Amino acid sequence: MIAACLLMAIAGCKASHPGKAQTNSMNWIKHHVTVGGKQDRNPLQATPATIEAGKQAFAGYCVSCHGRDGQNTGVPFAASIDPPVPLLTSREVQDYTDGQLKRVIETGVSPSGMPGSKGILSDEEVWQIVIYIRHLPPTGSLGDPKAYGGDEYGGTCECSSDMKTH
């Protein structure tokens, strides 16, 4: 009897991924209720220079979780955490207005692992990242992030025997 109660308690505590209806409901709530900034307009235009600037800002702040291409390429944990790191090319992300994307970048997403960038990135850098998210390259085209791809030192590490120099 005790074993059966224990088993039921453990089974009752099991968390599972939400179903399609729950996911759709939560996405609707996020897009229409909880994520602010819907009316905010990006003051920057999408030009090759602003896309490149956004790529550089993205590389400094976002790449360790979203990959260089915004599609989780080379990020070993992206699909295994709950909630998983979204593909920035997904409809769910691309349906946000520019202002909403800016707000997500600035404030983060709780209770996910997405941290807020307020006080770390400038307003201009956040708007540049929004532009880059709208112009992401093809999946895998930029390779793995250095931290996960093994090319942190431009190839193999030629460490000295005393490990003081590289």
Tab-separated table of N, CA and C in Angstrom:
chain	number	residue	atom	x	y	z
A	1	MET	N	0.821	-1.196	0.000
A	1	MET	CA	0.000	0.000	0.000
A	1	MET	C	0.865	1.261	0.000
A	2	ILE	N	1.888	1.252	0.843
A	2	ILE	CA	2.778	2.402	0.908
A	2	ILE	C	3.510	2.580	-0.422
A	3	ALA	N	3.972	1.470	-0.998
A	3	ALA	CA	4.671	1.529	-2.283
A	3	ALA	C	3.758	2.081	-3.368
A	4	ALA	N	2.494	1.664	-3.362
A	4	ALA	CA	1.540	2.155	-4.357
A	4	ALA	C	1.321	3.660	-4.201
A	5	CYS	N	1.216	4.127	-2.974
A	5	CYS	CA	1.044	5.566	-2.724
A	5	CYS	C	2.269	6.348	-3.177
A	6	LEU	N	3.453	5.808	-2.879
A	6	LEU	CA	4.689	6.451	-3.308
A	6	LEU	C	4.762	6.545	-4.826
A	7	LEU	N	4.429	5.442	-5.503
A	7	LEU	CA	4.446	5.409	-6.955
A	7	LEU	C	3.463	6.420	-7.537
A	8	MET	N	2.274	6.516	-6.963
A	8	MET	CA	1.278	7.477	-7.438
A	8	MET	C	1.752	8.910	-7.211
A	9	ALA	N	2.397	9.153	-6.073
A	9	ALA	CA	2.897	10.500	-5.782
A	9	ALA	C	3.973	10.902	-6.780
A	10	ILE	N	4.874	9.978	-7.081
A	10	ILE	CA	5.937	10.261	-8.037
A	10	ILE	C	5.358	10.485	-9.432
A	11	ALA	N	4.437	9.643	-9.843
A	11	ALA	CA	3.820	9.770	-11.166
A	11	ALA	C	3.023	11.070	-11.278
A	12	GLY	N	2.393	11.476	-10.186
A	12	GLY	CA	1.607	12.702	-10.182
A	12	GLY	C	2.462	13.951	-10.281
A	13	CYS	N	3.729	13.853	-9.927
A	13	CYS	CA	4.638	15.000	-9.966
A	13	CYS	C	5.374	15.120	-11.294
A	14	LYS	N	5.175	14.193	-12.174
A	14	LYS	CA	5.890	14.207	-13.444
A	14	LYS	C	5.405	15.372	-14.311
A	15	ALA	N	6.341	16.140	-14.776
A	15	ALA	CA	6.024	17.245	-15.681
A	15	ALA	C	6.171	16.754	-17.109
A	16	SER	N	5.310	17.227	-17.967
A	16	SER	CA	5.411	16.838	-19.368
A	16	SER	C	5.277	18.082	-20.231
A	17	HIS	N	5.664	17.952	-21.492
A	17	HIS	CA	5.558	19.070	-22.416
A	17	HIS	C	4.089	19.391	-22.647
A	18	PRO	N	3.767	20.665	-22.806
A	18	PRO	CA	2.378	21.048	-23.030
A	18	PRO	C	1.875	20.549	-24.381
A	19	GLY	N	0.577	20.344	-24.456
A	19	GLY	CA	-0.048	19.924	-25.703
A	19	GLY	C	-0.191	21.101	-26.662
A	20	LYS	N	-0.680	20.810	-27.861
A	20	LYS	CA	-0.802	21.833	-28.904
A	20	LYS	C	-1.760	22.956	-28.492
A	21	ALA	N	-2.892	22.607	-27.883
A	21	ALA	CA	-3.858	23.632	-27.477
A	21	ALA	C	-3.267	24.556	-26.421
A	22	GLN	N	-2.562	23.979	-25.437
A	22	GLN	CA	-1.941	24.794	-24.397
A	22	GLN	C	-0.852	25.685	-24.985
A	23	THR	N	-0.057	25.142	-25.875
A	23	THR	CA	1.001	25.915	-26.518
A	23	THR	C	0.415	27.072	-27.320
A	24	ASN	N	-0.608	26.810	-28.110
A	24	ASN	CA	-1.247	27.859	-28.909
A	24	ASN	C	-1.856	28.939	-28.017
A	25	SER	N	-2.484	28.525	-26.924
A	25	SER	CA	-3.076	29.492	-25.988
A	25	SER	C	-2.012	30.377	-25.372
A	26	MET	N	-0.923	29.776	-24.920
A	26	MET	CA	0.152	30.545	-24.293
A	26	MET	C	0.817	31.489	-25.304
A	27	ASN	N	0.992	31.027	-26.540
A	27	ASN	CA	1.576	31.901	-27.562
A	27	ASN	C	0.670	33.093	-27.840
A	28	TRP	N	-0.635	32.861	-27.902
A	28	TRP	CA	-1.569	33.954	-28.124
A	28	TRP	C	-1.487	34.948	-26.978
A	29	ILE	N	-1.458	34.459	-25.747
A	29	ILE	CA	-1.379	35.335	-24.574
A	29	ILE	C	-0.087	36.147	-24.611
A	30	LYS	N	1.045	35.494	-24.941
A	30	LYS	CA	2.320	36.218	-25.006
A	30	LYS	C	2.270	37.314	-26.066
A	31	HIS	N	1.758	36.992	-27.247
A	31	HIS	CA	1.768	37.945	-28.356
A	31	HIS	C	0.774	39.086	-28.172
A	32	HIS	N	-0.311	38.861	-27.424
A	32	HIS	CA	-1.364	39.867	-27.335
A	32	HIS	C	-1.549	40.480	-25.954
A	33	VAL	N	-0.949	39.866	-24.920
A	33	VAL	CA	-1.199	40.369	-23.573
A	33	VAL	C	0.090	40.668	-22.801
A	34	THR	N	0.946	39.696	-22.630
A	34	THR	CA	2.046	39.841	-21.672
A	34	THR	C	3.298	40.521	-22.205
A	35	VAL	N	3.631	40.365	-23.466
A	35	VAL	CA	4.849	40.983	-23.996
A	35	VAL	C	4.506	42.381	-24.491
A	36	GLY	N	5.028	43.360	-23.789
A	36	GLY	CA	4.762	44.751	-24.138
A	36	GLY	C	5.577	45.201	-25.339
A	37	GLY	N	5.429	46.461	-25.663
A	37	GLY	CA	6.199	47.060	-26.738
A	37	GLY	C	5.602	46.882	-28.116
A	38	LYS	N	4.386	46.393	-28.184
A	38	LYS	CA	3.787	46.080	-29.488
A	38	LYS	C	3.748	47.294	-30.417
A	39	GLN	N	3.537	48.473	-29.869
A	39	GLN	CA	3.427	49.681	-30.694
A	39	GLN	C	4.766	50.373	-30.937
A	40	ASP	N	5.839	49.940	-30.248
A	40	ASP	CA	7.146	50.581	-30.411
A	40	ASP	C	7.696	50.296	-31.808
A	41	ARG	N	8.257	51.320	-32.424
A	41	ARG	CA	8.785	51.204	-33.784
A	41	ARG	C	10.300	51.311	-33.763
A	42	ASN	N	10.943	50.497	-34.574
A	42	ASN	CA	12.389	50.515	-34.684
A	42	ASN	C	12.805	51.795	-35.418
A	43	PRO	N	13.637	52.628	-34.790
A	43	PRO	CA	14.067	53.859	-35.455
A	43	PRO	C	15.148	53.619	-36.513
A	44	LEU	N	15.693	52.404	-36.558
A	44	LEU	CA	16.760	52.087	-37.506
A	44	LEU	C	16.192	51.385	-38.735
A	45	GLN	N	16.811	51.612	-39.863
A	45	GLN	CA	16.430	50.947	-41.103
A	45	GLN	C	17.303	49.713	-41.300
A	46	ALA	N	16.763	48.723	-41.963
A	46	ALA	CA	17.532	47.515	-42.295
A	46	ALA	C	18.416	47.818	-43.497
A	47	THR	N	19.687	47.983	-43.225
A	47	THR	CA	20.689	48.197	-44.278
A	47	THR	C	21.784	47.159	-44.051
A	48	PRO	N	22.647	46.936	-45.017
A	48	PRO	CA	23.759	46.009	-44.769
A	48	PRO	C	24.563	46.387	-43.518
A	49	ALA	N	24.730	47.667	-43.268
A	49	ALA	CA	25.503	48.117	-42.098
A	49	ALA	C	24.777	47.806	-40.789
A	50	THR	N	23.459	48.053	-40.722
A	50	THR	CA	22.742	47.774	-39.475
A	50	THR	C	22.575	46.273	-39.252
A	51	ILE	N	22.429	45.509	-40.329
A	51	ILE	CA	22.357	44.050	-40.185
A	51	ILE	C	23.685	43.526	-39.637
A	52	GLU	N	24.792	44.016	-40.160
A	52	GLU	CA	26.114	43.605	-39.674
A	52	GLU	C	26.332	44.047	-38.225
A	53	ALA	N	25.910	45.255	-37.894
A	53	ALA	CA	26.030	45.727	-36.511
A	53	ALA	C	25.186	44.857	-35.578
A	54	GLY	N	23.994	44.487	-36.032
A	54	GLY	CA	23.137	43.593	-35.244
A	54	GLY	C	23.760	42.227	-35.072
A	55	LYS	N	24.394	41.732	-36.126
A	55	LYS	CA	25.085	40.443	-36.060
A	55	LYS	C	26.200	40.493	-35.012
A	56	GLN	N	26.938	41.598	-34.968
A	56	GLN	CA	28.030	41.746	-34.009
A	56	GLN	C	27.500	41.838	-32.578
A	57	ALA	N	26.438	42.601	-32.363
A	57	ALA	CA	25.842	42.698	-31.026
A	57	ALA	C	25.262	41.346	-30.604
A	58	PHE	N	24.627	40.657	-31.536
A	58	PHE	CA	24.071	39.322	-31.296
A	58	PHE	C	25.190	38.369	-30.890
A	59	ALA	N	26.338	38.458	-31.575
A	59	ALA	CA	27.475	37.586	-31.283
A	59	ALA	C	27.985	37.792	-29.868
A	60	GLY	N	27.891	39.004	-29.373
A	60	GLY	CA	28.379	39.288	-28.035
A	60	GLY	C	27.422	38.924	-26.929
A	61	TYR	N	26.135	38.847	-27.216
A	61	TYR	CA	25.160	38.636	-26.148
A	61	TYR	C	24.292	37.384	-26.311
A	62	CYS	N	23.971	36.996	-27.523
A	62	CYS	CA	22.939	35.992	-27.760
A	62	CYS	C	23.450	34.641	-28.233
A	63	VAL	N	24.656	34.615	-28.783
A	63	VAL	CA	25.143	33.456	-29.526
A	63	VAL	C	25.302	32.192	-28.674
A	64	SER	N	25.604	32.332	-27.388
A	64	SER	CA	25.843	31.134	-26.582
A	64	SER	C	24.584	30.291	-26.407
A	65	CYS	N	23.421	30.892	-26.521
A	65	CYS	CA	22.170	30.119	-26.425
A	65	CYS	C	21.471	29.925	-27.768
A	66	HIS	N	21.599	30.887	-28.674
A	66	HIS	CA	20.873	30.837	-29.945
A	66	HIS	C	21.736	30.440	-31.138
A	67	GLY	N	23.054	30.238	-30.922
A	67	GLY	CA	23.947	29.937	-32.033
A	67	GLY	C	24.220	31.185	-32.843
A	68	ARG	N	25.212	31.113	-33.710
A	68	ARG	CA	25.578	32.273	-34.528
A	68	ARG	C	24.477	32.665	-35.499
A	69	ASP	N	23.700	31.663	-35.932
A	69	ASP	CA	22.668	31.903	-36.943
A	69	ASP	C	21.274	32.112	-36.358
A	70	GLY	N	21.158	32.136	-35.019
A	70	GLY	CA	19.854	32.315	-34.379
A	70	GLY	C	18.972	31.084	-34.451
A	71	GLN	N	19.538	29.952	-34.892
A	71	GLN	CA	18.759	28.739	-35.077
A	71	GLN	C	19.345	27.566	-34.281
A	72	ASN	N	20.067	27.935	-33.221
A	72	ASN	CA	20.601	26.978	-32.244
A	72	ASN	C	21.678	26.061	-32.800
A	73	THR	N	22.238	26.374	-33.951
A	73	THR	CA	23.295	25.546	-34.524
A	73	THR	C	24.465	25.470	-33.562
A	74	GLY	N	24.851	24.247	-33.215
A	74	GLY	CA	26.008	24.022	-32.362
A	74	GLY	C	25.790	24.264	-30.885
A	75	VAL	N	24.565	24.534	-30.454
A	75	VAL	CA	24.283	24.757	-29.033
A	75	VAL	C	23.774	23.437	-28.461
A	76	PRO	N	24.614	22.738	-27.675
A	76	PRO	CA	24.289	21.373	-27.270
A	76	PRO	C	23.063	21.229	-26.373
A	77	PHE	N	22.691	22.242	-25.632
A	77	PHE	CA	21.582	22.124	-24.677
A	77	PHE	C	20.272	22.727	-25.175
A	78	ALA	N	20.271	23.352	-26.342
A	78	ALA	CA	19.130	24.152	-26.801
A	78	ALA	C	17.806	23.395	-26.822
A	79	ALA	N	17.823	22.142	-27.229
A	79	ALA	CA	16.573	21.379	-27.315
A	79	ALA	C	16.260	20.617	-26.031
A	80	SER	N	17.247	20.476	-25.151
A	80	SER	CA	17.030	19.621	-23.979
A	80	SER	C	16.565	20.369	-22.740
A	81	ILE	N	16.649	21.709	-22.731
A	81	ILE	CA	16.136	22.431	-21.569
A	81	ILE	C	14.638	22.645	-21.738
A	82	ASP	N	13.970	22.973	-20.659
A	82	ASP	CA	12.525	23.151	-20.712
A	82	ASP	C	12.178	24.515	-20.129
A	83	PRO	N	11.671	25.439	-20.899
A	83	PRO	CA	11.335	25.288	-22.304
A	83	PRO	C	12.593	25.332	-23.173
A	84	PRO	N	12.543	24.671	-24.324
A	84	PRO	CA	13.703	24.682	-25.219
A	84	PRO	C	13.968	26.085	-25.771
A	85	VAL	N	15.209	26.320	-26.159
A	85	VAL	CA	15.574	27.605	-26.763
A	85	VAL	C	14.882	27.667	-28.127
A	86	PRO	N	14.078	28.701	-28.375
A	86	PRO	CA	13.351	28.749	-29.648
A	86	PRO	C	14.258	29.095	-30.822
A	87	LEU	N	13.895	28.597	-31.979
A	87	LEU	CA	14.553	29.018	-33.212
A	87	LEU	C	14.079	30.432	-33.503
A	88	LEU	N	14.986	31.339	-33.707
A	88	LEU	CA	14.589	32.724	-33.929
A	88	LEU	C	13.972	32.930	-35.303
A	89	THR	N	14.046	31.921	-36.162
A	89	THR	CA	13.369	31.966	-37.457
A	89	THR	C	11.949	31.415	-37.376
A	90	SER	N	11.572	30.893	-36.209
A	90	SER	CA	10.253	30.276	-36.064
A	90	SER	C	9.142	31.313	-36.203
A	91	ARG	N	7.994	30.850	-36.579
A	91	ARG	CA	6.825	31.726	-36.717
A	91	ARG	C	6.518	32.387	-35.378
A	92	GLU	N	6.651	31.619	-34.296
A	92	GLU	CA	6.371	32.143	-32.956
A	92	GLU	C	7.203	33.405	-32.668
A	93	VAL	N	8.465	33.382	-33.035
A	93	VAL	CA	9.346	34.531	-32.794
A	93	VAL	C	9.131	35.610	-33.850
A	94	GLN	N	9.089	35.238	-35.110
A	94	GLN	CA	8.978	36.215	-36.192
A	94	GLN	C	7.633	36.953	-36.186
A	95	ASP	N	6.604	36.389	-35.530
A	95	ASP	CA	5.312	37.065	-35.451
A	95	ASP	C	5.293	38.220	-34.455
A	96	TYR	N	6.298	38.312	-33.591
A	96	TYR	CA	6.376	39.465	-32.703
A	96	TYR	C	6.654	40.716	-33.527
A	97	THR	N	6.147	41.855	-33.073
A	97	THR	CA	6.515	43.121	-33.705
A	97	THR	C	7.960	43.435	-33.309
A	98	ASP	N	8.576	44.385	-34.005
A	98	ASP	CA	9.928	44.791	-33.636
A	98	ASP	C	9.975	45.262	-32.185
A	99	GLY	N	8.977	46.018	-31.779
A	99	GLY	CA	8.926	46.513	-30.399
A	99	GLY	C	8.830	45.386	-29.380
A	100	GLN	N	8.069	44.346	-29.694
A	100	GLN	CA	7.964	43.208	-28.787
A	100	GLN	C	9.292	42.451	-28.707
A	101	LEU	N	9.962	42.271	-29.850
A	101	LEU	CA	11.274	41.615	-29.816
A	101	LEU	C	12.234	42.425	-28.963
A	102	LYS	N	12.221	43.741	-29.118
A	102	LYS	CA	13.082	44.597	-28.304
A	102	LYS	C	12.770	44.392	-26.826
A	103	ARG	N	11.506	44.359	-26.483
A	103	ARG	CA	11.110	44.190	-25.084
A	103	ARG	C	11.577	42.842	-24.537
A	104	VAL	N	11.449	41.779	-25.339
A	104	VAL	CA	11.916	40.455	-24.904
A	104	VAL	C	13.424	40.471	-24.664
A	105	ILE	N	14.167	41.088	-25.577
A	105	ILE	CA	15.623	41.154	-25.428
A	105	ILE	C	15.990	41.958	-24.179
A	106	GLU	N	15.306	43.052	-23.945
A	106	GLU	CA	15.617	43.911	-22.804
A	106	GLU	C	15.237	43.290	-21.463
A	107	THR	N	14.068	42.674	-21.390
A	107	THR	CA	13.564	42.209	-20.090
A	107	THR	C	13.725	40.721	-19.866
A	108	GLY	N	14.029	39.974	-20.918
A	108	GLY	CA	14.140	38.532	-20.782
A	108	GLY	C	12.780	37.874	-20.773
A	109	VAL	N	12.779	36.569	-20.588
A	109	VAL	CA	11.538	35.804	-20.547
A	109	VAL	C	11.573	34.917	-19.311
A	110	SER	N	10.709	35.206	-18.380
A	110	SER	CA	10.620	34.394	-17.170
A	110	SER	C	9.448	33.441	-17.341
A	111	PRO	N	9.558	32.220	-16.963
A	111	PRO	CA	10.600	31.538	-16.200
A	111	PRO	C	11.607	30.786	-17.072
A	112	SER	N	11.801	31.185	-18.309
A	112	SER	CA	12.785	30.501	-19.149
A	112	SER	C	14.189	30.958	-18.764
A	113	GLY	N	15.183	30.518	-19.490
A	113	GLY	CA	16.555	30.921	-19.229
A	113	GLY	C	16.959	32.199	-19.929
A	114	MET	N	16.018	32.866	-20.610
A	114	MET	CA	16.336	34.083	-21.364
A	114	MET	C	16.538	35.257	-20.421
A	115	PRO	N	17.798	35.740	-20.309
A	115	PRO	CA	18.053	36.876	-19.427
A	115	PRO	C	17.755	38.197	-20.111
A	116	GLY	N	17.472	39.209	-19.338
A	116	GLY	CA	17.270	40.544	-19.880
A	116	GLY	C	18.596	41.239	-20.117
A	117	SER	N	18.647	42.094	-21.132
A	117	SER	CA	19.890	42.781	-21.488
A	117	SER	C	19.932	44.226	-21.021
A	118	LYS	N	18.874	44.684	-20.352
A	118	LYS	CA	18.816	46.081	-19.926
A	118	LYS	C	20.023	46.397	-19.044
A	119	GLY	N	20.722	47.467	-19.374
A	119	GLY	CA	21.913	47.847	-18.644
A	119	GLY	C	23.181	47.195	-19.175
A	120	ILE	N	23.031	46.242	-20.108
A	120	ILE	CA	24.179	45.567	-20.714
A	120	ILE	C	24.343	46.030	-22.158
A	121	LEU	N	23.238	45.997	-22.896
A	121	LEU	CA	23.243	46.454	-24.291
A	121	LEU	C	22.607	47.833	-24.368
A	122	SER	N	23.089	48.645	-25.271
A	122	SER	CA	22.480	49.959	-25.488
A	122	SER	C	21.175	49.789	-26.252
A	123	ASP	N	20.362	50.836	-26.236
A	123	ASP	CA	19.111	50.843	-26.991
A	123	ASP	C	19.380	50.572	-28.469
A	124	GLU	N	20.404	51.229	-29.014
A	124	GLU	CA	20.747	51.049	-30.423
A	124	GLU	C	21.159	49.599	-30.706
A	125	GLU	N	21.944	48.993	-29.825
A	125	GLU	CA	22.367	47.604	-30.032
A	125	GLU	C	21.172	46.655	-30.033
A	126	VAL	N	20.212	46.903	-29.154
A	126	VAL	CA	19.021	46.037	-29.108
A	126	VAL	C	18.240	46.168	-30.409
A	127	TRP	N	18.044	47.396	-30.896
A	127	TRP	CA	17.338	47.580	-32.168
A	127	TRP	C	18.112	46.931	-33.316
A	128	GLN	N	19.439	46.983	-33.285
A	128	GLN	CA	20.252	46.328	-34.314
A	128	GLN	C	20.060	44.811	-34.262
A	129	ILE	N	20.001	44.250	-33.063
A	129	ILE	CA	19.764	42.808	-32.929
A	129	ILE	C	18.399	42.446	-33.504
A	130	VAL	N	17.400	43.284	-33.261
A	130	VAL	CA	16.068	43.033	-33.831
A	130	VAL	C	16.170	42.967	-35.353
A	131	ILE	N	16.901	43.890	-35.943
A	131	ILE	CA	17.075	43.870	-37.403
A	131	ILE	C	17.782	42.581	-37.834
A	132	TYR	N	18.821	42.188	-37.111
A	132	TYR	CA	19.530	40.947	-37.455
A	132	TYR	C	18.588	39.743	-37.360
A	133	ILE	N	17.741	39.697	-36.336
A	133	ILE	CA	16.784	38.584	-36.180
A	133	ILE	C	15.843	38.524	-37.380
A	134	ARG	N	15.533	39.649	-37.961
A	134	ARG	CA	14.669	39.679	-39.153
A	134	ARG	C	15.407	39.250	-40.418
A	135	HIS	N	16.743	39.180	-40.365
A	135	HIS	CA	17.553	38.850	-41.547
A	135	HIS	C	18.560	37.746	-41.244
A	136	LEU	N	18.139	36.713	-40.536
A	136	LEU	CA	19.057	35.639	-40.150
A	136	LEU	C	19.531	34.841	-41.361
A	137	PRO	N	20.763	34.365	-41.308
A	137	PRO	CA	21.311	33.567	-42.413
A	137	PRO	C	20.746	32.148	-42.385
A	138	PRO	N	20.998	31.365	-43.416
A	138	PRO	CA	20.524	29.975	-43.432
A	138	PRO	C	21.102	29.163	-42.265
A	139	THR	N	20.330	28.200	-41.812
A	139	THR	CA	20.730	27.336	-40.701
A	139	THR	C	22.098	26.722	-40.943
A	140	GLY	N	22.976	26.870	-39.957
A	140	GLY	CA	24.292	26.246	-40.012
A	140	GLY	C	25.318	26.963	-40.844
A	141	SER	N	24.932	28.017	-41.544
A	141	SER	CA	25.853	28.673	-42.477
A	141	SER	C	27.002	29.406	-41.782
A	142	LEU	N	26.852	29.720	-40.505
A	142	LEU	CA	27.909	30.433	-39.783
A	142	LEU	C	28.711	29.515	-38.859
A	143	GLY	N	28.357	28.242	-38.822
A	143	GLY	CA	29.077	27.292	-37.976
A	143	GLY	C	28.654	27.351	-36.521
A	144	ASP	N	29.356	26.580	-35.716
A	144	ASP	CA	29.069	26.496	-34.289
A	144	ASP	C	29.656	27.696	-33.550
A	145	PRO	N	29.046	28.067	-32.425
A	145	PRO	CA	29.677	29.104	-31.602
A	145	PRO	C	31.051	28.618	-31.145
A	146	LYS	N	32.000	29.534	-31.010
A	146	LYS	CA	33.355	29.163	-30.615
A	146	LYS	C	33.372	28.348	-29.329
A	147	ALA	N	32.543	28.716	-28.380
A	147	ALA	CA	32.544	28.013	-27.098
A	147	ALA	C	32.195	26.541	-27.242
A	148	TYR	N	31.429	26.189	-28.267
A	148	TYR	CA	31.000	24.803	-28.452
A	148	TYR	C	31.675	24.120	-29.630
A	149	GLY	N	32.292	24.901	-30.516
A	149	GLY	CA	32.875	24.339	-31.726
A	149	GLY	C	34.337	23.975	-31.627
A	150	GLY	N	34.990	24.326	-30.512
A	150	GLY	CA	36.376	23.957	-30.321
A	150	GLY	C	37.365	24.861	-31.002
A	151	ASP	N	36.919	25.967	-31.599
A	151	ASP	CA	37.847	26.841	-32.303
A	151	ASP	C	38.095	28.153	-31.550
A	152	GLU	N	38.002	28.114	-30.250
A	152	GLU	CA	38.167	29.307	-29.415
A	152	GLU	C	39.499	30.009	-29.682
A	153	TYR	N	40.559	29.239	-29.944
A	153	TYR	CA	41.879	29.810	-30.186
A	153	TYR	C	42.263	29.730	-31.664
A	154	GLY	N	41.251	29.623	-32.521
A	154	GLY	CA	41.524	29.558	-33.949
A	154	GLY	C	42.028	28.192	-34.368
A	155	GLY	N	41.660	27.166	-33.676
A	155	GLY	CA	42.107	25.797	-33.977
A	155	GLY	C	42.436	25.091	-32.683
A	156	THR	N	43.461	24.311	-32.691
A	156	THR	CA	43.818	23.596	-31.476
A	156	THR	C	44.655	24.492	-30.582
A	157	CYS	N	44.566	24.290	-29.316
A	157	CYS	CA	45.320	25.073	-28.356
A	157	CYS	C	46.738	24.560	-28.276
A	158	GLU	N	47.694	25.421	-28.499
A	158	GLU	CA	49.114	25.064	-28.415
A	158	GLU	C	49.617	25.507	-27.062
A	159	CYS	N	49.169	24.840	-26.007
A	159	CYS	CA	49.513	25.243	-24.667
A	159	CYS	C	50.924	24.805	-24.299
A	160	SER	N	51.633	25.649	-23.556
A	160	SER	CA	52.962	25.283	-23.074
A	160	SER	C	52.813	24.284	-21.939
A	161	SER	N	53.871	23.639	-21.599
A	161	SER	CA	53.804	22.601	-20.582
A	161	SER	C	53.441	23.167	-19.213
A	162	ASP	N	53.763	24.434	-18.947
A	162	ASP	CA	53.401	24.999	-17.643
A	162	ASP	C	52.020	25.670	-17.649
A	163	MET	N	51.308	25.641	-18.791
A	163	MET	CA	49.938	26.138	-18.972
A	163	MET	C	49.807	27.647	-18.686
A	164	LYS	N	50.921	28.397	-18.713
A	164	LYS	CA	50.819	29.830	-18.461
A	164	LYS	C	50.628	30.629	-19.745
A	165	THR	N	50.981	30.036	-20.886
A	165	THR	CA	50.832	30.760	-22.135
A	165	THR	C	50.101	29.898	-23.143
A	166	HIS	N	49.531	30.560	-24.124
A	166	HIS	CA	48.829	29.848	-25.213
A	166	HIS	C	49.490	30.174	-26.523
